[in-house]
Amino acid sequence: MSADDGAEAANERTERNVKRFLFVNRKAPYGTIYALEALEVVLISAAFDQDVTLVFLDDGVCQLKKGQQTKETGMKNFSPTYRALEGYDIEKLYVEKESLEHRGLTADDLLVPVKVLTTEEIGALMDQQDIVISF
Amino acid sequence: MTAAVAVKGKDLEVDEEGYLVKLSDWSEDVGKAMAAEDGLVLTPNHWEVINFLREYYDEFQIAPAIRVLTKAIGKKLGPEKGSTKYLYELFPYGPAKQACRYAGLPKPTGCI
Amino acid sequence: MTILHTINKSPFQTTDLDSCLRHARKGSAILLIEDAVYAAMGNTGISERVGEALKNTNVYVLGPDLDARGLERERVVRGVEIVDYGGFVDLAVEHDHVQAWV
């Protein structure tokens, strides 16, 4: 699904009183509470039937790294919850290419299917939103 | 003093809304005891939903919102069970809230 | 006088690692913990910098923090030593003092 979906879709959103929400995830998991808090806000937003898009850039791409095992650190592993997003009809997940590369990662390292976009494309995506919330 | 649910002579800690504090404290007897406090006897239909919730939590580490639960139940147990009406008949206090409590899970995220 | 430097912030988000590497003297030790464990990974934008540091200092990374973040131990920069919590304590005891770059 393209982010720029044309006038017809825009009219439908106006009728249903739906806004385009973009959640920008920029922090690594566990070191701070931002990633977990963002995830909870995203899940709650799904209850309001809004048009939700998630972007992962900078250290935010690390939230989606496969194979997280937190047992020894005594923290809760919340990475499986990203797999539940599909069931909440949150299916627009975008990851920044440059951020992945800088961290030695590829889309194969991630635990959910995502679309990889360049910095340029993510900038354009931000421009198309009604509301941008950054974590 | 903290709240507790008595199960087979043992007090298990619950929070102010009656949710089990330690997930590992759960057994079927916990679900039965909580339901009994609400004046409810759990039937196989109740257990179907409770077990579904426990499997969902095991896979995704959250308790699902009611809309998500209804859809997923419909997919797994058939469309006649994937309705809010059916689930409210089983769990009159709200399927996500009440069933999650009996299942020993935290309150669903996004439950408002 | 030997120092154990500990870093707990992501090298991609703060300059803590950079500053530590500039100040760490030959023979001292650096332990990467919490979000700093990302610095231990090979094939990143800063792996080369960590490789340089290994010429003069011993670099360690906390294994449980790698595991929590899904970072494969076999992808850690060669020469960086993985330690567990017990190893953390041993390092703290072996050095004269601990400098935490928080």
mmCIF file of C-alpha atoms in Angstrom:
data_model
loop_
_atom_site.group_PDB
_atom_site.id
_atom_site.type_symbol
_atom_site.label_atom_id
_atom_site.label_comp_id
_atom_site.label_asym_id
_atom_site.label_seq_id
_atom_site.Cartn_x
_atom_site.Cartn_y
_atom_site.Cartn_z
ATOM 1 C CA MET A 1 0.000 0.000 0.000
ATOM 2 C CA SER A 2 1.419 3.338 -1.046
ATOM 3 C CA ALA A 3 1.628 6.086 1.563
ATOM 4 C CA ASP A 4 0.283 8.572 -0.964
ATOM 5 C CA ASP A 5 -3.025 6.915 -1.726
ATOM 6 C CA GLY A 6 -4.803 9.692 -3.568
ATOM 7 C CA ALA A 7 -7.861 11.904 -3.264
ATOM 8 C CA GLU A 8 -10.460 9.145 -2.974
ATOM 9 C CA ALA A 9 -8.826 7.632 0.103
ATOM 10 C CA ALA A 10 -8.374 11.101 1.579
ATOM 11 C CA ASN A 11 -12.110 11.786 1.205
ATOM 12 C CA GLU A 12 -12.950 8.496 2.860
ATOM 13 C CA ARG A 13 -10.720 9.345 5.814
ATOM 14 C CA THR A 14 -12.443 12.712 6.221
ATOM 15 C CA GLU A 15 -15.852 11.024 6.238
ATOM 16 C CA ARG A 16 -14.819 8.468 8.836
ATOM 17 C CA ASN A 17 -12.989 11.112 10.862
ATOM 18 C CA VAL A 18 -9.754 9.159 10.550
ATOM 19 C CA LYS A 19 -6.373 10.824 10.872
ATOM 20 C CA ARG A 20 -3.023 9.600 9.648
ATOM 21 C CA PHE A 21 -0.823 8.836 12.636
ATOM 22 C CA LEU A 22 2.887 8.241 12.239
ATOM 23 C CA PHE A 23 4.844 6.789 15.154
ATOM 24 C CA VAL A 24 8.577 7.347 14.813
ATOM 25 C CA ASN A 25 10.720 4.871 16.783
ATOM 26 C CA ARG A 26 14.305 6.009 17.305
ATOM 27 C CA LYS A 27 15.541 4.216 20.452
ATOM 28 C CA ALA A 28 17.019 0.794 21.097
ATOM 29 C CA PRO A 29 14.934 -1.554 23.280
ATOM 30 C CA TYR A 30 15.733 -2.211 26.989
ATOM 31 C CA GLY A 31 18.298 0.581 27.550
ATOM 32 C CA THR A 32 15.454 3.061 27.934
ATOM 33 C CA ILE A 33 11.680 2.696 28.307
ATOM 34 C CA TYR A 34 10.866 4.531 25.037
ATOM 35 C CA ALA A 35 10.515 1.459 22.796
ATOM 36 C CA LEU A 36 8.110 -0.335 25.142
ATOM 37 C CA GLU A 37 6.088 2.833 25.799
ATOM 38 C CA ALA A 38 5.786 3.485 22.053
ATOM 39 C CA LEU A 39 4.548 -0.063 21.492
ATOM 40 C CA GLU A 40 1.844 0.348 24.147
ATOM 41 C CA VAL A 41 0.698 3.670 22.685
ATOM 42 C CA VAL A 42 0.538 2.088 19.224
ATOM 43 C CA LEU A 43 -1.597 -0.799 20.520
ATOM 44 C CA ILE A 44 -3.946 1.632 22.262
ATOM 45 C CA SER A 45 -4.219 3.788 19.130
ATOM 46 C CA ALA A 46 -5.505 0.730 17.253
ATOM 47 C CA ALA A 47 -8.636 0.822 19.419
ATOM 48 C CA PHE A 48 -9.551 4.192 17.865
ATOM 49 C CA ASP A 49 -9.542 2.914 14.276
ATOM 50 C CA GLN A 50 -6.993 5.407 13.011
ATOM 51 C CA ASP A 51 -4.676 5.149 10.011
ATOM 52 C CA VAL A 52 -1.461 4.090 11.761
ATOM 53 C CA THR A 53 2.022 3.899 10.264
ATOM 54 C CA LEU A 54 5.208 2.912 12.110
ATOM 55 C CA VAL A 55 8.675 4.057 11.146
ATOM 56 C CA PHE A 56 11.874 2.645 12.634
ATOM 57 C CA LEU A 57 15.039 4.679 12.199
ATOM 58 C CA ASP A 58 18.334 5.345 14.000
ATOM 59 C CA ASP A 59 18.601 2.891 16.946
ATOM 60 C CA GLY A 60 14.862 2.208 16.575
ATOM 61 C CA VAL A 61 15.691 -0.435 13.952
ATOM 62 C CA CYS A 62 17.225 -2.506 16.778
ATOM 63 C CA GLN A 63 13.763 -2.984 18.315
ATOM 64 C CA LEU A 64 12.936 -5.405 15.499
ATOM 65 C CA LYS A 65 16.112 -7.507 15.736
ATOM 66 C CA LYS A 66 15.398 -11.249 15.672
ATOM 67 C CA GLY A 67 16.443 -13.608 18.455
ATOM 68 C CA GLN A 68 16.061 -11.416 21.573
ATOM 69 C CA GLN A 69 16.567 -13.488 24.752
ATOM 70 C CA THR A 70 16.155 -11.430 27.921
ATOM 71 C CA LYS A 71 15.953 -14.203 30.511
ATOM 72 C CA GLU A 72 19.360 -13.610 32.083
ATOM 73 C CA THR A 73 18.863 -9.845 32.380
ATOM 74 C CA GLY A 74 15.543 -10.340 34.184
ATOM 75 C CA MET A 75 13.696 -8.005 31.786
ATOM 76 C CA LYS A 76 10.545 -8.813 29.847
ATOM 77 C CA ASN A 77 11.173 -9.700 26.200
ATOM 78 C CA PHE A 78 8.548 -7.611 24.417
ATOM 79 C CA SER A 79 9.807 -8.287 20.896
ATOM 80 C CA PRO A 80 7.136 -10.990 20.174
ATOM 81 C CA THR A 81 4.510 -8.251 20.532
ATOM 82 C CA TYR A 82 5.613 -6.666 17.234
ATOM 83 C CA ARG A 83 4.289 -9.839 15.597
ATOM 84 C CA ALA A 84 0.846 -9.128 17.096
ATOM 85 C CA LEU A 85 0.558 -5.780 15.266
ATOM 86 C CA GLU A 86 -0.824 -7.466 12.152
ATOM 87 C CA GLY A 87 -3.797 -8.741 14.193
ATOM 88 C CA TYR A 88 -4.412 -5.131 15.281
ATOM 89 C CA ASP A 89 -4.540 -4.146 11.568
ATOM 90 C CA ILE A 90 -1.274 -2.242 11.881
ATOM 91 C CA GLU A 91 0.490 -3.367 8.748
ATOM 92 C CA LYS A 92 2.458 -0.317 7.573
ATOM 93 C CA LEU A 93 5.933 -0.836 9.044
ATOM 94 C CA TYR A 94 8.820 1.044 7.466
ATOM 95 C CA VAL A 95 12.500 0.728 8.329
ATOM 96 C CA GLU A 96 15.226 3.146 7.246
ATOM 97 C CA LYS A 97 17.829 1.582 4.966
ATOM 98 C CA GLU A 98 20.704 3.812 6.074
ATOM 99 C CA SER A 99 20.033 3.087 9.766
ATOM 100 C CA LEU A 100 20.090 -0.672 9.125
ATOM 101 C CA GLU A 101 23.325 -0.495 7.140
ATOM 102 C CA HIS A 102 25.097 1.673 9.732
ATOM 103 C CA ARG A 103 24.333 -1.050 12.300
ATOM 104 C CA GLY A 104 25.428 -3.955 10.092
ATOM 105 C CA LEU A 105 21.857 -5.220 9.707
ATOM 106 C CA THR A 106 19.604 -6.228 6.806
ATOM 107 C CA ALA A 107 15.857 -6.857 6.536
ATOM 108 C CA ASP A 108 16.641 -10.581 7.079
ATOM 109 C CA ASP A 109 17.729 -9.729 10.641
ATOM 110 C CA LEU A 110 14.242 -8.460 11.512
ATOM 111 C CA LEU A 111 11.435 -10.424 13.176
ATOM 112 C CA VAL A 112 8.518 -8.999 11.166
ATOM 113 C CA PRO A 113 8.057 -8.255 7.469
ATOM 114 C CA VAL A 114 8.811 -4.578 6.825
ATOM 115 C CA LYS A 115 9.332 -2.280 3.890
ATOM 116 C CA VAL A 116 12.813 -0.753 3.730
ATOM 117 C CA LEU A 117 12.853 2.908 2.684
ATOM 118 C CA THR A 118 15.646 5.442 2.166
ATOM 119 C CA THR A 119 16.014 8.561 4.319
ATOM 120 C CA GLU A 120 14.601 10.566 1.431
ATOM 121 C CA GLU A 121 11.498 8.362 1.211
ATOM 122 C CA ILE A 122 10.919 8.428 4.967
ATOM 123 C CA GLY A 123 11.153 12.209 4.919
ATOM 124 C CA ALA A 124 8.437 12.251 2.256
ATOM 125 C CA LEU A 125 6.317 9.839 4.323
ATOM 126 C CA MET A 126 6.542 12.171 7.341
ATOM 127 C CA ASP A 127 5.263 15.024 5.190
ATOM 128 C CA GLN A 128 2.063 13.114 4.369
ATOM 129 C CA GLN A 129 0.898 12.618 7.969
ATOM 130 C CA ASP A 130 -1.689 14.467 10.031
ATOM 131 C CA ILE A 131 0.033 13.652 13.319
ATOM 132 C CA VAL A 132 3.620 12.567 13.988
ATOM 133 C CA ILE A 133 4.542 11.165 17.394
ATOM 134 C CA SER A 134 8.189 10.495 18.125
ATOM 135 C CA PHE A 135 9.728 8.152 20.675
ATOM 136 C CA MET B 1 -2.261 -5.530 53.262
ATOM 137 C CA THR B 2 -2.244 -6.907 49.746
ATOM 138 C CA ALA B 3 -5.203 -8.566 48.084
ATOM 139 C CA ALA B 4 -5.154 -12.289 47.454
ATOM 140 C CA VAL B 5 -7.147 -15.111 45.973
ATOM 141 C CA ALA B 6 -7.381 -18.290 48.052
ATOM 142 C CA VAL B 7 -6.632 -21.417 46.059
ATOM 143 C CA LYS B 8 -6.509 -24.798 47.824
ATOM 144 C CA GLY B 9 -5.634 -23.179 51.131
ATOM 145 C CA LYS B 10 -2.908 -20.997 49.621
ATOM 146 C CA ASP B 11 -3.185 -17.212 49.232
ATOM 147 C CA LEU B 12 -1.964 -15.966 45.855
ATOM 148 C CA GLU B 13 -1.274 -12.258 45.463
ATOM 149 C CA VAL B 14 -3.510 -10.214 43.137
ATOM 150 C CA ASP B 15 -3.489 -6.499 42.255
ATOM 151 C CA GLU B 16 -6.175 -3.950 43.195
ATOM 152 C CA GLU B 17 -8.298 -5.025 40.200
ATOM 153 C CA GLY B 18 -8.002 -8.719 41.003
ATOM 154 C CA TYR B 19 -5.400 -9.684 38.374
ATOM 155 C CA LEU B 20 -2.809 -12.259 39.406
ATOM 156 C CA VAL B 21 0.512 -10.548 40.202
ATOM 157 C CA LYS B 22 2.777 -13.499 39.325
ATOM 158 C CA LEU B 23 1.934 -15.185 36.010
ATOM 159 C CA SER B 24 3.637 -18.345 37.236
ATOM 160 C CA ASP B 25 1.140 -18.666 40.126
ATOM 161 C CA TRP B 26 -1.583 -19.687 37.688
ATOM 162 C CA SER B 27 -3.292 -23.054 37.500
ATOM 163 C CA GLU B 28 -6.799 -24.061 36.405
ATOM 164 C CA ASP B 29 -7.763 -23.940 40.081
ATOM 165 C CA VAL B 30 -6.934 -20.213 40.124
ATOM 166 C CA GLY B 31 -9.379 -19.603 37.260
ATOM 167 C CA LYS B 32 -12.024 -21.687 39.040
ATOM 168 C CA ALA B 33 -11.533 -19.873 42.353
ATOM 169 C CA MET B 34 -11.759 -16.412 40.747
ATOM 170 C CA ALA B 35 -14.895 -17.416 38.847
ATOM 171 C CA ALA B 36 -16.449 -18.829 42.023
ATOM 172 C CA GLU B 37 -15.905 -15.455 43.738
ATOM 173 C CA ASP B 38 -17.915 -13.927 40.871
ATOM 174 C CA GLY B 39 -20.610 -16.605 41.312
ATOM 175 C CA LEU B 40 -19.715 -18.305 38.060
ATOM 176 C CA VAL B 41 -19.056 -21.966 37.221
ATOM 177 C CA LEU B 42 -16.686 -22.356 34.288
ATOM 178 C CA THR B 43 -17.924 -24.545 31.421
ATOM 179 C CA PRO B 44 -15.903 -26.038 28.542
ATOM 180 C CA ASN B 45 -16.943 -22.984 26.480
ATOM 181 C CA HIS B 46 -15.342 -20.701 29.069
ATOM 182 C CA TRP B 47 -12.178 -22.788 29.109
ATOM 183 C CA GLU B 48 -11.947 -22.652 25.331
ATOM 184 C CA VAL B 49 -11.627 -18.861 25.548
ATOM 185 C CA ILE B 50 -9.356 -18.882 28.605
ATOM 186 C CA ASN B 51 -6.992 -21.379 26.979
ATOM 187 C CA PHE B 52 -7.034 -19.368 23.774
ATOM 188 C CA LEU B 53 -5.994 -16.261 25.725
ATOM 189 C CA ARG B 54 -3.153 -18.113 27.410
ATOM 190 C CA GLU B 55 -1.869 -19.340 24.037
ATOM 191 C CA TYR B 56 -2.144 -15.821 22.583
ATOM 192 C CA TYR B 57 -0.195 -14.400 25.513
ATOM 193 C CA ASP B 58 2.443 -17.097 25.192
ATOM 194 C CA GLU B 59 2.967 -16.197 21.543
ATOM 195 C CA PHE B 60 2.747 -12.379 21.647
ATOM 196 C CA GLN B 61 3.442 -11.458 25.314
ATOM 197 C CA ILE B 62 0.311 -9.314 25.555
ATOM 198 C CA ALA B 63 -3.352 -9.897 26.281
ATOM 199 C CA PRO B 64 -5.334 -8.993 23.137
ATOM 200 C CA ALA B 65 -7.785 -6.105 22.874
ATOM 201 C CA ILE B 66 -11.414 -7.258 22.597
ATOM 202 C CA ARG B 67 -11.649 -6.505 18.863
ATOM 203 C CA VAL B 68 -8.521 -8.558 18.202
ATOM 204 C CA LEU B 69 -9.733 -11.355 20.477
ATOM 205 C CA THR B 70 -13.112 -11.597 18.741
ATOM 206 C CA LYS B 71 -11.515 -11.780 15.312
ATOM 207 C CA ALA B 72 -8.930 -14.359 16.356
ATOM 208 C CA ILE B 73 -11.483 -16.539 18.165
ATOM 209 C CA GLY B 74 -13.687 -16.493 15.056
ATOM 210 C CA LYS B 75 -10.778 -17.659 12.967
ATOM 211 C CA LYS B 76 -9.872 -20.471 15.343
ATOM 212 C CA LEU B 77 -13.182 -21.677 16.823
ATOM 213 C CA GLY B 78 -15.648 -20.740 14.083
ATOM 214 C CA PRO B 79 -17.621 -17.606 13.177
ATOM 215 C CA GLU B 80 -20.507 -18.289 15.608
ATOM 216 C CA LYS B 81 -18.020 -17.972 18.499
ATOM 217 C CA GLY B 82 -16.168 -15.006 17.019
ATOM 218 C CA SER B 83 -18.799 -12.515 18.080
ATOM 219 C CA THR B 84 -18.875 -9.965 20.867
ATOM 220 C CA LYS B 85 -22.346 -11.233 21.843
ATOM 221 C CA TYR B 86 -21.168 -14.817 22.375
ATOM 222 C CA LEU B 87 -18.161 -13.689 24.406
ATOM 223 C CA TYR B 88 -20.201 -11.295 26.566
ATOM 224 C CA GLU B 89 -22.662 -14.095 27.333
ATOM 225 C CA LEU B 90 -19.785 -16.180 28.654
ATOM 226 C CA PHE B 91 -18.032 -13.296 30.419
ATOM 227 C CA PRO B 92 -20.613 -10.643 31.336
ATOM 228 C CA TYR B 93 -18.025 -8.330 32.942
ATOM 229 C CA GLY B 94 -16.291 -7.954 29.586
ATOM 230 C CA PRO B 95 -14.587 -10.862 27.832
ATOM 231 C CA ALA B 96 -11.103 -9.389 27.582
ATOM 232 C CA LYS B 97 -11.043 -8.135 31.161
ATOM 233 C CA GLN B 98 -12.801 -10.991 32.923
ATOM 234 C CA ALA B 99 -11.424 -13.880 30.876
ATOM 235 C CA CYS B 100 -7.885 -12.487 31.065
ATOM 236 C CA ARG B 101 -8.209 -12.325 34.832
ATOM 237 C CA TYR B 102 -9.307 -15.969 35.054
ATOM 238 C CA ALA B 103 -6.466 -16.860 32.671
ATOM 239 C CA GLY B 104 -3.956 -15.302 35.066
ATOM 240 C CA LEU B 105 -2.905 -12.654 32.537
ATOM 241 C CA PRO B 106 -2.450 -8.907 32.989
ATOM 242 C CA LYS B 107 -5.230 -6.529 31.951
ATOM 243 C CA PRO B 108 -5.261 -6.174 28.146
ATOM 244 C CA THR B 109 -3.229 -3.306 26.715
ATOM 245 C CA GLY B 110 -5.550 -0.751 25.208
ATOM 246 C CA CYS B 111 -8.412 -1.751 27.472
ATOM 247 C CA ILE B 112 -10.241 1.477 28.246
ATOM 248 C CA MET C 1 47.177 2.262 38.107
ATOM 249 C CA THR C 2 44.705 0.415 35.896
ATOM 250 C CA ILE C 3 41.205 1.528 35.015
ATOM 251 C CA LEU C 4 38.116 -0.362 33.935
ATOM 252 C CA HIS C 5 35.966 1.911 31.775
ATOM 253 C CA THR C 6 32.294 0.981 31.483
ATOM 254 C CA ILE C 7 29.995 2.369 28.786
ATOM 255 C CA ASN C 8 26.224 1.854 28.752
ATOM 256 C CA LYS C 9 24.954 4.078 25.917
ATOM 257 C CA SER C 10 24.508 3.226 22.245
ATOM 258 C CA PRO C 11 27.547 4.355 20.215
ATOM 259 C CA PHE C 12 25.140 5.476 17.483
ATOM 260 C CA GLN C 13 23.190 7.797 19.759
ATOM 261 C CA THR C 14 25.777 9.424 22.030
ATOM 262 C CA THR C 15 29.485 10.336 21.941
ATOM 263 C CA ASP C 16 30.240 8.423 25.173
ATOM 264 C CA LEU C 17 32.177 5.641 23.449
ATOM 265 C CA ASP C 18 34.156 8.136 21.372
ATOM 266 C CA SER C 19 35.078 10.168 24.411
ATOM 267 C CA CYS C 20 36.063 7.053 26.347
ATOM 268 C CA LEU C 21 38.252 5.793 23.505
ATOM 269 C CA ARG C 22 40.029 9.154 23.322
ATOM 270 C CA HIS C 23 40.793 9.093 27.046
ATOM 271 C CA ALA C 24 41.507 5.408 27.667
ATOM 272 C CA ARG C 25 45.245 4.837 28.213
ATOM 273 C CA LYS C 26 47.223 1.898 26.942
ATOM 274 C CA GLY C 27 46.610 -1.182 29.059
ATOM 275 C CA SER C 28 43.248 -0.155 30.429
ATOM 276 C CA ALA C 29 40.080 -2.140 29.902
ATOM 277 C CA ILE C 30 36.747 -1.173 28.386
ATOM 278 C CA LEU C 31 33.534 -3.035 29.188
ATOM 279 C CA LEU C 32 30.476 -2.505 26.993
ATOM 280 C CA ILE C 33 27.154 -2.992 28.807
ATOM 281 C CA GLU C 34 23.436 -2.256 28.194
ATOM 282 C CA ASP C 35 22.930 -0.281 24.940
ATOM 283 C CA ALA C 36 26.707 0.037 24.462
ATOM 284 C CA VAL C 37 26.835 -3.630 23.436
ATOM 285 C CA TYR C 38 25.847 -2.550 19.915
ATOM 286 C CA ALA C 39 29.417 -1.204 19.669
ATOM 287 C CA ALA C 40 30.769 -4.757 19.857
ATOM 288 C CA MET C 41 29.136 -5.863 16.614
ATOM 289 C CA GLY C 42 31.105 -6.424 13.437
ATOM 290 C CA ASN C 43 30.284 -4.863 10.073
ATOM 291 C CA THR C 44 28.829 -1.627 11.495
ATOM 292 C CA GLY C 45 29.730 2.002 10.871
ATOM 293 C CA ILE C 46 31.956 2.024 13.959
ATOM 294 C CA SER C 47 33.471 -1.486 13.958
ATOM 295 C CA GLU C 48 36.726 -0.124 12.592
ATOM 296 C CA ARG C 49 37.029 2.342 15.464
ATOM 297 C CA VAL C 50 36.562 -0.508 17.957
ATOM 298 C CA GLY C 51 39.152 -2.549 16.051
ATOM 299 C CA GLU C 52 41.629 0.334 16.469
ATOM 300 C CA ALA C 53 40.938 0.495 20.205
ATOM 301 C CA LEU C 54 41.764 -3.206 20.539
ATOM 302 C CA LYS C 55 45.407 -2.474 19.670
ATOM 303 C CA ASN C 56 45.960 -0.635 22.970
ATOM 304 C CA THR C 57 43.167 -1.717 25.274
ATOM 305 C CA ASN C 58 41.248 -4.847 26.189
ATOM 306 C CA VAL C 59 37.622 -4.586 25.139
ATOM 307 C CA TYR C 60 34.924 -6.707 26.820
ATOM 308 C CA VAL C 61 31.182 -6.995 26.220
ATOM 309 C CA LEU C 62 28.495 -8.280 28.580
ATOM 310 C CA GLY C 63 26.991 -11.464 27.085
ATOM 311 C CA PRO C 64 23.522 -11.296 28.688
ATOM 312 C CA ASP C 65 23.040 -7.779 27.251
ATOM 313 C CA LEU C 66 24.001 -9.074 23.774
ATOM 314 C CA ASP C 67 21.478 -11.920 24.122
ATOM 315 C CA ALA C 68 18.696 -9.590 25.300
ATOM 316 C CA ARG C 69 19.090 -7.527 22.126
ATOM 317 C CA GLY C 70 19.265 -10.538 19.823
ATOM 318 C CA LEU C 71 22.905 -9.815 18.931
ATOM 319 C CA GLU C 72 24.592 -13.031 17.797
ATOM 320 C CA ARG C 73 27.811 -13.767 19.666
ATOM 321 C CA GLU C 74 29.485 -14.964 16.447
ATOM 322 C CA ARG C 75 28.950 -11.503 14.915
ATOM 323 C CA VAL C 76 30.983 -9.739 17.636
ATOM 324 C CA VAL C 77 34.193 -7.996 16.434
ATOM 325 C CA ARG C 78 37.121 -10.427 16.630
ATOM 326 C CA GLY C 79 39.233 -9.667 19.693
ATOM 327 C CA VAL C 80 36.374 -8.361 21.823
ATOM 328 C CA GLU C 81 35.923 -10.756 24.743
ATOM 329 C CA ILE C 82 32.432 -11.769 25.894
ATOM 330 C CA VAL C 83 31.960 -11.939 29.688
ATOM 331 C CA ASP C 84 29.038 -12.883 31.947
ATOM 332 C CA TYR C 85 27.970 -11.156 35.191
ATOM 333 C CA GLY C 86 30.671 -13.018 37.112
ATOM 334 C CA GLY C 87 33.245 -11.786 34.587
ATOM 335 C CA PHE C 88 32.012 -8.220 35.140
ATOM 336 C CA VAL C 89 32.698 -8.566 38.861
ATOM 337 C CA ASP C 90 36.139 -10.110 38.210
ATOM 338 C CA LEU C 91 37.067 -7.178 35.941
ATOM 339 C CA ALA C 92 35.989 -4.662 38.574
ATOM 340 C CA VAL C 93 38.112 -6.439 41.183
ATOM 341 C CA GLU C 94 41.168 -6.799 38.926
ATOM 342 C CA HIS C 95 41.375 -3.069 38.186
ATOM 343 C CA ASP C 96 42.282 -0.261 40.578
ATOM 344 C CA HIS C 97 39.107 1.601 39.879
ATOM 345 C CA VAL C 98 36.057 1.741 37.643
ATOM 346 C CA GLN C 99 35.199 4.738 35.526
ATOM 347 C CA ALA C 100 31.581 4.705 34.372
ATOM 348 C CA TRP C 101 30.946 6.816 31.251
ATOM 349 C CA VAL C 102 27.269 7.457 31.950
#
